[in-house]
Coordinates of C-alpha atoms in Angstrom, one line a residue:
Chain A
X1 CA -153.2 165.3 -63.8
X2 CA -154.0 164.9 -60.3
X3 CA -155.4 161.3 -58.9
X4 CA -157.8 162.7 -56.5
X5 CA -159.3 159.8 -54.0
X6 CA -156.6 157.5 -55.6
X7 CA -154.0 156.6 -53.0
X8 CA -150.7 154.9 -53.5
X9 CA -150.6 152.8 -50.8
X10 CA -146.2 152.2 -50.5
X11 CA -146.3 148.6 -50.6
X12 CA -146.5 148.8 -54.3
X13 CA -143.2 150.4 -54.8
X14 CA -142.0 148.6 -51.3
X15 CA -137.9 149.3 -51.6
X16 CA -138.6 153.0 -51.7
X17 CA -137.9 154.8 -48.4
X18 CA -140.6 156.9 -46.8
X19 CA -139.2 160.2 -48.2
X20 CA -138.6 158.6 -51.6
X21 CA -142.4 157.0 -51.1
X22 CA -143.6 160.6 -50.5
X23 CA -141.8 162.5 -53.4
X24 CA -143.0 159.4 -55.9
X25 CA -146.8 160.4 -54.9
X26 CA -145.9 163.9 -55.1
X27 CA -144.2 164.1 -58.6
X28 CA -146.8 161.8 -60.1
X29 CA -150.2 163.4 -59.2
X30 CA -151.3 161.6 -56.2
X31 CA -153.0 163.3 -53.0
X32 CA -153.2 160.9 -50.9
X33 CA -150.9 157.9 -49.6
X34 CA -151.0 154.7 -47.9
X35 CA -148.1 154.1 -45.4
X36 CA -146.5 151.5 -43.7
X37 CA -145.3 151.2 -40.2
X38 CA -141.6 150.0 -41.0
X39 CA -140.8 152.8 -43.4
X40 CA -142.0 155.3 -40.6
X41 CA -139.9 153.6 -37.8
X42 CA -137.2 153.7 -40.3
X43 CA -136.5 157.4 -40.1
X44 CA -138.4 157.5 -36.6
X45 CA -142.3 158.9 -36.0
X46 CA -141.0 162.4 -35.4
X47 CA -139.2 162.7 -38.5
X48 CA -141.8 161.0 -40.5
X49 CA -144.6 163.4 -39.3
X50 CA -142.8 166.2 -40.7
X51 CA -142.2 164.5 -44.1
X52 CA -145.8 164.4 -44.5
X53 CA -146.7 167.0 -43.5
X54 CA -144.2 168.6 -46.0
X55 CA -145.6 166.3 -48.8
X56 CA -149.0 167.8 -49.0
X57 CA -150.4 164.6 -48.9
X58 CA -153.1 163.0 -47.2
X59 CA -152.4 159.8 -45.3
X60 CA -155.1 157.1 -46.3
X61 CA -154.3 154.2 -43.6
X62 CA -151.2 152.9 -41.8
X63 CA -150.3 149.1 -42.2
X64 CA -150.7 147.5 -40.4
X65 CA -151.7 146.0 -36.6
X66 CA -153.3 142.8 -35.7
X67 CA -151.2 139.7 -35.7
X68 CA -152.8 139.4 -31.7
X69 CA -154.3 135.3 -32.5
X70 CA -151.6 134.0 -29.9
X71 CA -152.8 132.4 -26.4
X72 CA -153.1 134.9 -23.6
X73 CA -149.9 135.8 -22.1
X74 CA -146.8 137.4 -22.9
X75 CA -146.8 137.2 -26.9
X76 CA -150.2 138.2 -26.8
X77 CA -149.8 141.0 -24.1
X78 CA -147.0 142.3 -26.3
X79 CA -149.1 141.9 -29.6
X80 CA -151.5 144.6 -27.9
X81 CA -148.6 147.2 -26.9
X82 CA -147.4 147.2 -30.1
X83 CA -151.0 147.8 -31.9
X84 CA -151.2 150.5 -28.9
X85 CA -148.0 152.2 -30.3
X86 CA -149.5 151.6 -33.9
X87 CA -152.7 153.3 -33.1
X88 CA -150.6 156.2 -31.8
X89 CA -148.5 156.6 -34.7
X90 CA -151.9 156.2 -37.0
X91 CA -152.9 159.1 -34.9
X92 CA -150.3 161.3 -35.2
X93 CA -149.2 160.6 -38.9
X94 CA -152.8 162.1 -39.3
X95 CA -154.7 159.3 -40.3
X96 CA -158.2 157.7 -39.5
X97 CA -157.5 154.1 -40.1
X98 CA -155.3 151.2 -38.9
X99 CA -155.5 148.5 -41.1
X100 CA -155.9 145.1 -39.1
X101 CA -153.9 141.7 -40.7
X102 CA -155.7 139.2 -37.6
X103 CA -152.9 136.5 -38.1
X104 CA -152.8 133.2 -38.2
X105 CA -152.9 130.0 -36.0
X106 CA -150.3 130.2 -33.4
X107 CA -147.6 127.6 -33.8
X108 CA -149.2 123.7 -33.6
X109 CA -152.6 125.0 -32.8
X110 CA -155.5 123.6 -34.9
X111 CA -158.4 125.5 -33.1
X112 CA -159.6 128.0 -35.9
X113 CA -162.6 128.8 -33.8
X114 CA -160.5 129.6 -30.8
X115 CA -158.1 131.7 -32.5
X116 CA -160.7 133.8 -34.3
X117 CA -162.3 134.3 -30.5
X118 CA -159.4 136.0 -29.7
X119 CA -159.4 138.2 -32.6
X120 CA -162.7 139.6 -31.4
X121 CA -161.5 139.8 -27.8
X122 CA -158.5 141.6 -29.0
X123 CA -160.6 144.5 -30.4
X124 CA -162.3 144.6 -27.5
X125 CA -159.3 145.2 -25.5
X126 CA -158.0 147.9 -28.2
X127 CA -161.4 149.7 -28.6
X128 CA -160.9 152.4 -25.7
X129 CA -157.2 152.7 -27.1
X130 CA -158.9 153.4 -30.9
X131 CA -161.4 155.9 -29.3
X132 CA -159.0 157.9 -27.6
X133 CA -156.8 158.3 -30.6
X134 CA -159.8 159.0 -32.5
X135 CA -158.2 156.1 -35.4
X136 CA -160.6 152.9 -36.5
X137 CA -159.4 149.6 -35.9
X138 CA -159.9 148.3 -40.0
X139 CA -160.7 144.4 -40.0
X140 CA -159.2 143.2 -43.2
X141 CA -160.4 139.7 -44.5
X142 CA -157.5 138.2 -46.0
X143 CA -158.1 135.4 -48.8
X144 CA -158.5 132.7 -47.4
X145 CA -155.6 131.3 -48.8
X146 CA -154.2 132.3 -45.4
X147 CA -156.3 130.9 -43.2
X148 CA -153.4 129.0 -41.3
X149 CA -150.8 131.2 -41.7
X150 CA -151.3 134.8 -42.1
X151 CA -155.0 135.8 -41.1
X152 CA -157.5 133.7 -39.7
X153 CA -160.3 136.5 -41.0
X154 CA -161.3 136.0 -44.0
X155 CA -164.6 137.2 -45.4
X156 CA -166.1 140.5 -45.2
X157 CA -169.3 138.7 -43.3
X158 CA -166.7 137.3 -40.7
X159 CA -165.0 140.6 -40.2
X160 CA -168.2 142.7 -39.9
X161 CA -169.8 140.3 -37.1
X162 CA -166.7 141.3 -35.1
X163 CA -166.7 144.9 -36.0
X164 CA -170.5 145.2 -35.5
X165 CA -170.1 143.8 -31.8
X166 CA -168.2 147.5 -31.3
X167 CA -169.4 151.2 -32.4
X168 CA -168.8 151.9 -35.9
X169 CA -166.5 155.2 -34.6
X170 CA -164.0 152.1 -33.5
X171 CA -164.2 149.4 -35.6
X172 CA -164.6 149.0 -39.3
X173 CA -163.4 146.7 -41.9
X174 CA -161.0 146.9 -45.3
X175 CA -162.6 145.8 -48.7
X176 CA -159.9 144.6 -50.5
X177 CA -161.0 143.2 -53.8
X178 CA -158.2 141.1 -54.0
X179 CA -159.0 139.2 -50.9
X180 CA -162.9 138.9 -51.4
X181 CA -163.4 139.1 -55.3
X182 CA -164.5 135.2 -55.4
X183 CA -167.0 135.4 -52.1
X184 CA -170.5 135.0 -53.5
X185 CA -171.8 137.3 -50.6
X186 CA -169.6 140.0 -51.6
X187 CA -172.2 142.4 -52.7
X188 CA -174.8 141.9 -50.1
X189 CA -171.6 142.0 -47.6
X190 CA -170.6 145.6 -48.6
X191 CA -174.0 146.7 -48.5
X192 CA -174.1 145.2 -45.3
X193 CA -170.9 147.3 -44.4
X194 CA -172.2 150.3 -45.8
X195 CA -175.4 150.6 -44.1
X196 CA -173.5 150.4 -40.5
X197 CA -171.1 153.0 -41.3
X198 CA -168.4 150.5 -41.6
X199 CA -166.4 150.4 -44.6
X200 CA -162.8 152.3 -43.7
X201 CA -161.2 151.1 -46.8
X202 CA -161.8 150.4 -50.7
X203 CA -158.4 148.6 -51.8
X204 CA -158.0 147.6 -55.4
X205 CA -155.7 145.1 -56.7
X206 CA -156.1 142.2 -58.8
X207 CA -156.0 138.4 -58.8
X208 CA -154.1 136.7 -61.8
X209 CA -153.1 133.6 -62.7
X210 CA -151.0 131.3 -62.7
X211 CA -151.5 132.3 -59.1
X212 CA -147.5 132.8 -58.5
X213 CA -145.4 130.6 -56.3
X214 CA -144.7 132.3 -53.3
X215 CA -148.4 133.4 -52.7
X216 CA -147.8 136.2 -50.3
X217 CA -146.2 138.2 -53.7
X218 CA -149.2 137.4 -56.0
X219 CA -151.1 140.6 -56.6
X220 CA -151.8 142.1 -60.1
X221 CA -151.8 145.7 -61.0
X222 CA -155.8 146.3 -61.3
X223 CA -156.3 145.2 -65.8
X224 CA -153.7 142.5 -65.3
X225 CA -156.0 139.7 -63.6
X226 CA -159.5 138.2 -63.7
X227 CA -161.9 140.6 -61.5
X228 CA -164.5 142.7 -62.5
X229 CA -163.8 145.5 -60.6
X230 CA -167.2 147.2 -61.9
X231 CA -169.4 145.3 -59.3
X232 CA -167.7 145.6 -56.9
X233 CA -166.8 149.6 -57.0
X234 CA -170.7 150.1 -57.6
X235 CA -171.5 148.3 -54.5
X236 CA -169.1 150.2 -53.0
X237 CA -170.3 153.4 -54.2
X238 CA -173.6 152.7 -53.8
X239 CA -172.9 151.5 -50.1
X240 CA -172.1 155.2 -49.2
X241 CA -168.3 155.1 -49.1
X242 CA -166.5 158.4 -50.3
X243 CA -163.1 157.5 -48.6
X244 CA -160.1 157.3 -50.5
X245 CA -159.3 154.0 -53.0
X246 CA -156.2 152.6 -52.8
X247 CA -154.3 150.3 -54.9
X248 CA -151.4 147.8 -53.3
X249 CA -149.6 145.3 -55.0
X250 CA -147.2 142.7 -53.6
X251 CA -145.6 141.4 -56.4
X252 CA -142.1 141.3 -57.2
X253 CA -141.7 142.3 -61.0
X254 CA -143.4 145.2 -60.3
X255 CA -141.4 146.3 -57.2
X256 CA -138.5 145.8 -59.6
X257 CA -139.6 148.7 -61.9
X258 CA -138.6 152.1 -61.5
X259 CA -141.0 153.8 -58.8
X260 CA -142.3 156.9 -60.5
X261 CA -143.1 154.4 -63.6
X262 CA -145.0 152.2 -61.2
X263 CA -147.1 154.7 -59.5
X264 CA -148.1 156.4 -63.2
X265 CA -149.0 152.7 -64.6
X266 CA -151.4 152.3 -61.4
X267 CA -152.9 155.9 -61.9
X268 CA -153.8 154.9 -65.3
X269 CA -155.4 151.9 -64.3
X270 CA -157.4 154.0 -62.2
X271 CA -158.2 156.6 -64.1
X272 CA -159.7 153.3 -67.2
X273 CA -160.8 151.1 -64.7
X274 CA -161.9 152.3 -61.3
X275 CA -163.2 155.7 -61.8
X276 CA -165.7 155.7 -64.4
X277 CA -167.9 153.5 -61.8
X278 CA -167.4 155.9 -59.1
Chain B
X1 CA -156.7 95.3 -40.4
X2 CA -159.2 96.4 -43.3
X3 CA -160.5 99.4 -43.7
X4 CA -164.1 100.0 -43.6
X5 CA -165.5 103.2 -44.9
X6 CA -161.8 104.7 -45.7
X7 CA -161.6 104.7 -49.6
X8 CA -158.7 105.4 -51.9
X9 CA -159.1 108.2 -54.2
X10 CA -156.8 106.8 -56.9
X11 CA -155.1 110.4 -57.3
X12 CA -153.4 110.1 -54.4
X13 CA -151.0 107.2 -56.0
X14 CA -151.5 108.9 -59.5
X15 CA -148.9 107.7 -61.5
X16 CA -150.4 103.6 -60.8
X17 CA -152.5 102.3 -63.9
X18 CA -156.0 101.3 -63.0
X19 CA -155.2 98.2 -62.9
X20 CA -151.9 98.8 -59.7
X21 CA -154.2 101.1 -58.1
X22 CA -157.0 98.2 -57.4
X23 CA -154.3 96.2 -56.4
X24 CA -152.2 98.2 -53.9
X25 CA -155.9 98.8 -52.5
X26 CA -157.0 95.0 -52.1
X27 CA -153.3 94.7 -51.0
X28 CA -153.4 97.5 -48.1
X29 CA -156.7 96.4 -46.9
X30 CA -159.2 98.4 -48.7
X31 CA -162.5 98.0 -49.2
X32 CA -163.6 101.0 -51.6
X33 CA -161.8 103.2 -53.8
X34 CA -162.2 106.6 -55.8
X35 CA -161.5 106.1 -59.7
X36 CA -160.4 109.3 -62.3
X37 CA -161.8 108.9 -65.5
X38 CA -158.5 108.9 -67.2
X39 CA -156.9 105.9 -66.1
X40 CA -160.2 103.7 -66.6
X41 CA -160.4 105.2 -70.1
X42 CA -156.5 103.7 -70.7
X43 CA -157.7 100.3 -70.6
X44 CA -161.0 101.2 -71.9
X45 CA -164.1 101.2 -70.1
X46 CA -165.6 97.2 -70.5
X47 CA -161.7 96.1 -69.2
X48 CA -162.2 98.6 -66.6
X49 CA -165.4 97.6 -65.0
X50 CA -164.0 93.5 -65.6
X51 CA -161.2 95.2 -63.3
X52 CA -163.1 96.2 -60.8
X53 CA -165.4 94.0 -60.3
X54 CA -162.8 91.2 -59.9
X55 CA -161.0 93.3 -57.2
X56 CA -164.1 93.0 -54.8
X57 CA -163.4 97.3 -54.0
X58 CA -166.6 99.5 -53.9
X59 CA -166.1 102.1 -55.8
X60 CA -166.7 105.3 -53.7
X61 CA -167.0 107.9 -56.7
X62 CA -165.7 108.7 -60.0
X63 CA -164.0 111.9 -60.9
X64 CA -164.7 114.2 -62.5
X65 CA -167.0 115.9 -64.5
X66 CA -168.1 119.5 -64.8
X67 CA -165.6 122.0 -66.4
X68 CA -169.1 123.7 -68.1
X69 CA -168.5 127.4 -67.7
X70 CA -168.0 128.1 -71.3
X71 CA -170.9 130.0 -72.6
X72 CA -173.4 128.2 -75.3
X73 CA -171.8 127.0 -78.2
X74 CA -169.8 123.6 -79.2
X75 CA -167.2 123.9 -76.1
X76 CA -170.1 123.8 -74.1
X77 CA -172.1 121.5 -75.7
X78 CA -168.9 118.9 -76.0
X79 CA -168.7 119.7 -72.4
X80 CA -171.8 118.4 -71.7
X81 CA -171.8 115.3 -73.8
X82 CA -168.8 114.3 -72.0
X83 CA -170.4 114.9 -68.6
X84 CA -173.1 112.2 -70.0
X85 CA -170.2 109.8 -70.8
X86 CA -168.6 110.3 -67.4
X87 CA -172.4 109.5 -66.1
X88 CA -172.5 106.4 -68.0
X89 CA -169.2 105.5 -66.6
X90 CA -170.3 105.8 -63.4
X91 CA -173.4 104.0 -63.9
X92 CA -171.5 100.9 -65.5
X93 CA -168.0 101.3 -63.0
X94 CA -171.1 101.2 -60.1
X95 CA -170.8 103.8 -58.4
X96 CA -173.3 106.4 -57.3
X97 CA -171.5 109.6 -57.3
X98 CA -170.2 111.5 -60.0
X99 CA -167.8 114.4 -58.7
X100 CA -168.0 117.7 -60.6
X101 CA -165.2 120.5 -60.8
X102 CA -167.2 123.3 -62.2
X103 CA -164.3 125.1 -64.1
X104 CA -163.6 129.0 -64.0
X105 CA -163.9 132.3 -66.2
X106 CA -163.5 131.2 -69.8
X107 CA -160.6 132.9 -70.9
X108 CA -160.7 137.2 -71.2
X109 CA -163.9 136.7 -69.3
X110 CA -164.4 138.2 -65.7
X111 CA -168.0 137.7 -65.5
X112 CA -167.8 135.2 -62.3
X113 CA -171.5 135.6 -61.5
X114 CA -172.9 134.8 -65.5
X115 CA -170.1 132.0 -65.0
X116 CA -171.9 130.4 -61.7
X117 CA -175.2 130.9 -63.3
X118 CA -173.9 128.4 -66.6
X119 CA -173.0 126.1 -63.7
X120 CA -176.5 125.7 -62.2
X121 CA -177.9 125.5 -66.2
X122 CA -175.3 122.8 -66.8
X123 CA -176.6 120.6 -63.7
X124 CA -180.3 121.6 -64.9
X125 CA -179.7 119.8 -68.3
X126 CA -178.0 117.4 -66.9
X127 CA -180.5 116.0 -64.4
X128 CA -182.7 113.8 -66.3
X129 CA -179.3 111.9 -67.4
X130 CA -178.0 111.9 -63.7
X131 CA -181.7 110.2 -62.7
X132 CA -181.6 107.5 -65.4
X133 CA -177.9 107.0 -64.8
X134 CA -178.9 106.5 -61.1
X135 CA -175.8 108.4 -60.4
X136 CA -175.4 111.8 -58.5
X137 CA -174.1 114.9 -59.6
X138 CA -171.7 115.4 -57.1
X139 CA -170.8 119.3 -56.8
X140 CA -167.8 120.0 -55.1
X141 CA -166.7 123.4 -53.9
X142 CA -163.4 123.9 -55.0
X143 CA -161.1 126.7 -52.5
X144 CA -161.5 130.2 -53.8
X145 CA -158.0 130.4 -54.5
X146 CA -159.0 128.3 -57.6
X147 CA -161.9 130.6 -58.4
X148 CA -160.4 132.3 -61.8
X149 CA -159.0 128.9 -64.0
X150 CA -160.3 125.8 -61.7
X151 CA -163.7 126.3 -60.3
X152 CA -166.3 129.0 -59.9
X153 CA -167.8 127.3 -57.0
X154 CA -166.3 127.9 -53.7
X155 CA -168.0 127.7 -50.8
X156 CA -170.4 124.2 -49.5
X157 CA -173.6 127.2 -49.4
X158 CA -173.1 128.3 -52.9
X159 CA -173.0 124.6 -53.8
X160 CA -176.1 123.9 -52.0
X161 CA -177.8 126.9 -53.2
X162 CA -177.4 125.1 -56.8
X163 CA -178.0 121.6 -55.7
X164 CA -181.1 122.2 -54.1
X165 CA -182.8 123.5 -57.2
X166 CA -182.8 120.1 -58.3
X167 CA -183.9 116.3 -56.6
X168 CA -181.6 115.2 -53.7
X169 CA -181.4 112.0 -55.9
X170 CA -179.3 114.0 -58.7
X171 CA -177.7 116.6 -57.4
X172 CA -175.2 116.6 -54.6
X173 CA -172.3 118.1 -52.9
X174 CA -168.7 117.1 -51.4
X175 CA -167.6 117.7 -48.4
X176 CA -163.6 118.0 -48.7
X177 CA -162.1 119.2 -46.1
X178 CA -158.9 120.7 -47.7
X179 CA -161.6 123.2 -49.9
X180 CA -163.5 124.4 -46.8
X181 CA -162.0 124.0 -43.8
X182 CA -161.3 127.9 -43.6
X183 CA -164.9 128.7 -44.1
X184 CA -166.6 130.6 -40.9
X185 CA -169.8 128.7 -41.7
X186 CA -168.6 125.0 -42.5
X187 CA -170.2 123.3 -39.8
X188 CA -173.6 124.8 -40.4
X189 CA -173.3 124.1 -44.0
X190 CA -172.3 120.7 -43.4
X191 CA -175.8 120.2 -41.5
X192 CA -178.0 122.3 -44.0
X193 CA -176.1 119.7 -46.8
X194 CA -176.6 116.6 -44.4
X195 CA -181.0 117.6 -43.8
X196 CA -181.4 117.9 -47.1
X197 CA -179.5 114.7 -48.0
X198 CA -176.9 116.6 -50.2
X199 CA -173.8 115.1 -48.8
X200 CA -172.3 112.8 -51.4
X201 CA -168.8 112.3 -50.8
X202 CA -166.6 112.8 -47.9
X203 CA -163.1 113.6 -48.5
X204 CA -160.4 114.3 -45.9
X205 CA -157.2 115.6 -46.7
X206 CA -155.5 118.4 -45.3
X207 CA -153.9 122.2 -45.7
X208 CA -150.2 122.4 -45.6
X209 CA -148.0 125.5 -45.3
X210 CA -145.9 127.3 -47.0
X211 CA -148.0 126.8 -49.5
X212 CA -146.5 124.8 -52.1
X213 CA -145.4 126.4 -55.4
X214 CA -147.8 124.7 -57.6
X215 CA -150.9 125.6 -56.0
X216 CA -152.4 122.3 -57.7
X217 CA -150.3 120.1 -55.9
X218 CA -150.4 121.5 -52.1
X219 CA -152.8 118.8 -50.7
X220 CA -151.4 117.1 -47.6
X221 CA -152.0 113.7 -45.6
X222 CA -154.5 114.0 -43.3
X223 CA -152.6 115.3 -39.6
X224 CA -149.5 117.1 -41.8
X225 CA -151.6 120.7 -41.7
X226 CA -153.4 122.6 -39.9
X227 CA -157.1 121.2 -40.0
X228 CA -158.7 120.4 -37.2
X229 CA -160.5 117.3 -38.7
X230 CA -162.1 116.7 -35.3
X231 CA -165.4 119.1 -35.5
X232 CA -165.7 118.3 -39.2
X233 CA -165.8 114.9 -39.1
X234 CA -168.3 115.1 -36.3
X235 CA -170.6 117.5 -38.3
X236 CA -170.8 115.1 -40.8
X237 CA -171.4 112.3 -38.9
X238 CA -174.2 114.6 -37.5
X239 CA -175.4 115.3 -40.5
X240 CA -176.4 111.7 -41.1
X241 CA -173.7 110.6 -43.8
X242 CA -172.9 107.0 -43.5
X243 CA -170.8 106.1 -47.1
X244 CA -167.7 106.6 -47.7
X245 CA -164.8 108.5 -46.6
X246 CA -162.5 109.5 -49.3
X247 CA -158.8 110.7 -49.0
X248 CA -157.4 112.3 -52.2
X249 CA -153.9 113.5 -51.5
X250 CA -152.3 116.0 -54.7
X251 CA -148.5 116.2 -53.9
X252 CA -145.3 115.7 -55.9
X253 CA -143.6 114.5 -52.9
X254 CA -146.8 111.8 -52.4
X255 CA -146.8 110.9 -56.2
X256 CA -142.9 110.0 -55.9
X257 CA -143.3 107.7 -53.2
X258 CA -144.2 103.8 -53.5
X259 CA -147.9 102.9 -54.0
X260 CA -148.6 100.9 -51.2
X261 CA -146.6 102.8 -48.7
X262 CA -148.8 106.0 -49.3
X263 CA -151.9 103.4 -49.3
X264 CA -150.6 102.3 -45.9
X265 CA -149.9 105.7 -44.1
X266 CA -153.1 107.2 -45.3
X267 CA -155.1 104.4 -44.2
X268 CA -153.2 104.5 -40.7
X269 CA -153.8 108.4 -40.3
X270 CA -157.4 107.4 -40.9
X271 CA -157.8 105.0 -38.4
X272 CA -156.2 107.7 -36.1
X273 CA -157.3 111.3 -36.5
X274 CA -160.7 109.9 -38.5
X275 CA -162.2 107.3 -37.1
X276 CA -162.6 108.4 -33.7
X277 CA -164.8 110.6 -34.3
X278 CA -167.4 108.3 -36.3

């Protein structure tokens, strides 16, 4: 059984190297993949173009750029270059979409208002950069959760009134239901997103409960938590979106388990949950 | 030094009686203080309001009510009967403002818009108590990272989307700044909620990272986090709200200090990082 617009993004089996990653998707039915950058740098861009393109598989997004909240100046000068390189790599590992984590407050710095400015500014300065590769800078609302520390985006609203200031070819945003299952506006907001062209990504994950204590590693294998993903896929559906779906889950029992094992139990979940809707 | 319109939410010295709490208030120069219902109901509700009234505090609100997301049946109905007590309380403890956690999904249900809609039913039958209590229904957005088991209300524009179905004089909302201080449209909420004369209850306390392991207990004293109290404050002060000024502090580390010490250093961050901006 192949998993057709099911992608594994690697963050759910997150100790497996890029070419273990790769032969995990391969061996259990997927066609498509979600990379990260550190896995790729690990064996160098070179080498890791040529493992994909040996795997057959589709590359649905690279994780991730953004993390450019800081005060002009060096860090954030530096913050750019590197989402530069990141677009370039996007590029050339043959995928469409860079997925965008904005960050958080810079050290000591209460101005939420400010830093979210220069998340907006920051695609500006990146939006001939996107072009030219031909890869979309993908605005992810994070939960906010991690407002202060991680991502300072963090509804789908929020992240399409930045990406709507720039052409939909260069700018787009992540629906992650994970991030945005609780947001009352959710289903106007994908509409919203679908109507300008601008939904790069459908991610799937779930939220459970107790919510676990380090809350960076509390993400449920879609079944496992309280979301409706029904709803939501619809509205995505319905919204015009016929990109690839992926699933990522930071959690650490389940990057414990045996990879192949892992990738199979999201599939299923998938196969139940996600695609009857689609 | 008293003072003024800063009030003690009694949950930020939990582990006092009713009867310390009033005290370590009169002691520390307080003129008003929040009361949980559990406490009062320890020394029974006629002792209670003796207690009280001998202290010479205001009493700012009274918490909580709400928890009615159950669907029809005898939870719900036992829910809502105890919502009338906690009104009655209110009435006879003096205070005008009843604070209302909506609760989540009931348990093996992911229906979170059926569960919202229970929530505005629940106020509906409970307004013509609320009016001959002469107490409000005070609804206060909880952070969406309590959506699933704490509260299906999240934002300050979903709760005024409910209260103002019903008379200013029933149904509220708070203002806590710990629950919305992420949200991209706080300050315009804050003046939609102070036009209509929604705003109930204003409570400061503030966001603290890493987020602590019980997600429960990660509330900080105002000036530890990251909020930026400053345009908040002003908002509401814009918004017309003149009562008072609550600070409800959830922490372990809090809890296991001396009463009147925490009494004391909230009261002082007050006067500092509040009070200016009245």
């Amino acid at each position: 059984m192949t998993h057709g617009r099911f992608s594994l993004n690697q963050a759910t089996i997150k100790y497996a190297s890029l070419a273990e990653a790769l032969q995990v998707a391969v061996d259990t039915g997927y066609e498509s993949i979600g990379l990260w950058r550190e896995p790729v740098q690990e064996v160098g861009l070179d080498k890791a173009v040529e493992l994909v393109t040996d795997s057959g598989l589709r590359v649905s997004s690279l994780c991730r750029g953004g993390f450019f909240t800081g005060q002009p100046g060096p860090v954030r000068d530096a913050a750019l270059d590197d989402n530069r390189r990141a677009l370039d790599e996007a590029r050339r590992l043959g995928t469409d979409t860079l997925v965008l984590v904005a960050g958080g407050l810079p050290e000591g710095d209460r101005d939420l208002a400010g830093a979210r400015e220069r998340v907006r500014d920051a695609i500006g300065e990146l939006a001939d950069d996107a072009r030219a590769a031909g890869v979309r800078l993908a605005i992810e609302p994070l939960h906010p959760m991690y407002a202060a520390d991680r991502a300072v985006i963090n509804t789908l609203g929020q992240a399409l009134d930045i990406a709507e200031q720039f052409p939909a070819e260069v700018a787009g945003v992540v629906v992650d239901t994970f991030h945005i299952w609780w947001d009352p506006q959710v289903l106007e907001q994908i509409a919203r997103a679908g109507a300008g062209g601008r939904i790069t990504s459908y991610q799937v994950c779930d939220w459970i409960t107790p919510l676990p204590a380090d809350n960076l590693l509390s993400r449920g294998i879609v079944g496992d938590g309280h979301i409706d993903f029904t709803p939501i896929t619809r509205a995505v559906v319905a919204a015009g979106y016929t990109g690839d779906i992926e699933t990522e889950v930071f959690h650490a029992d389940v990057w414990a388990r045996p990879y192949a094992e892992v990738a199979a139990e999201v599939a299923d979940r998938y196969h139940r949950l996600i695609e009857p809707d689609l």
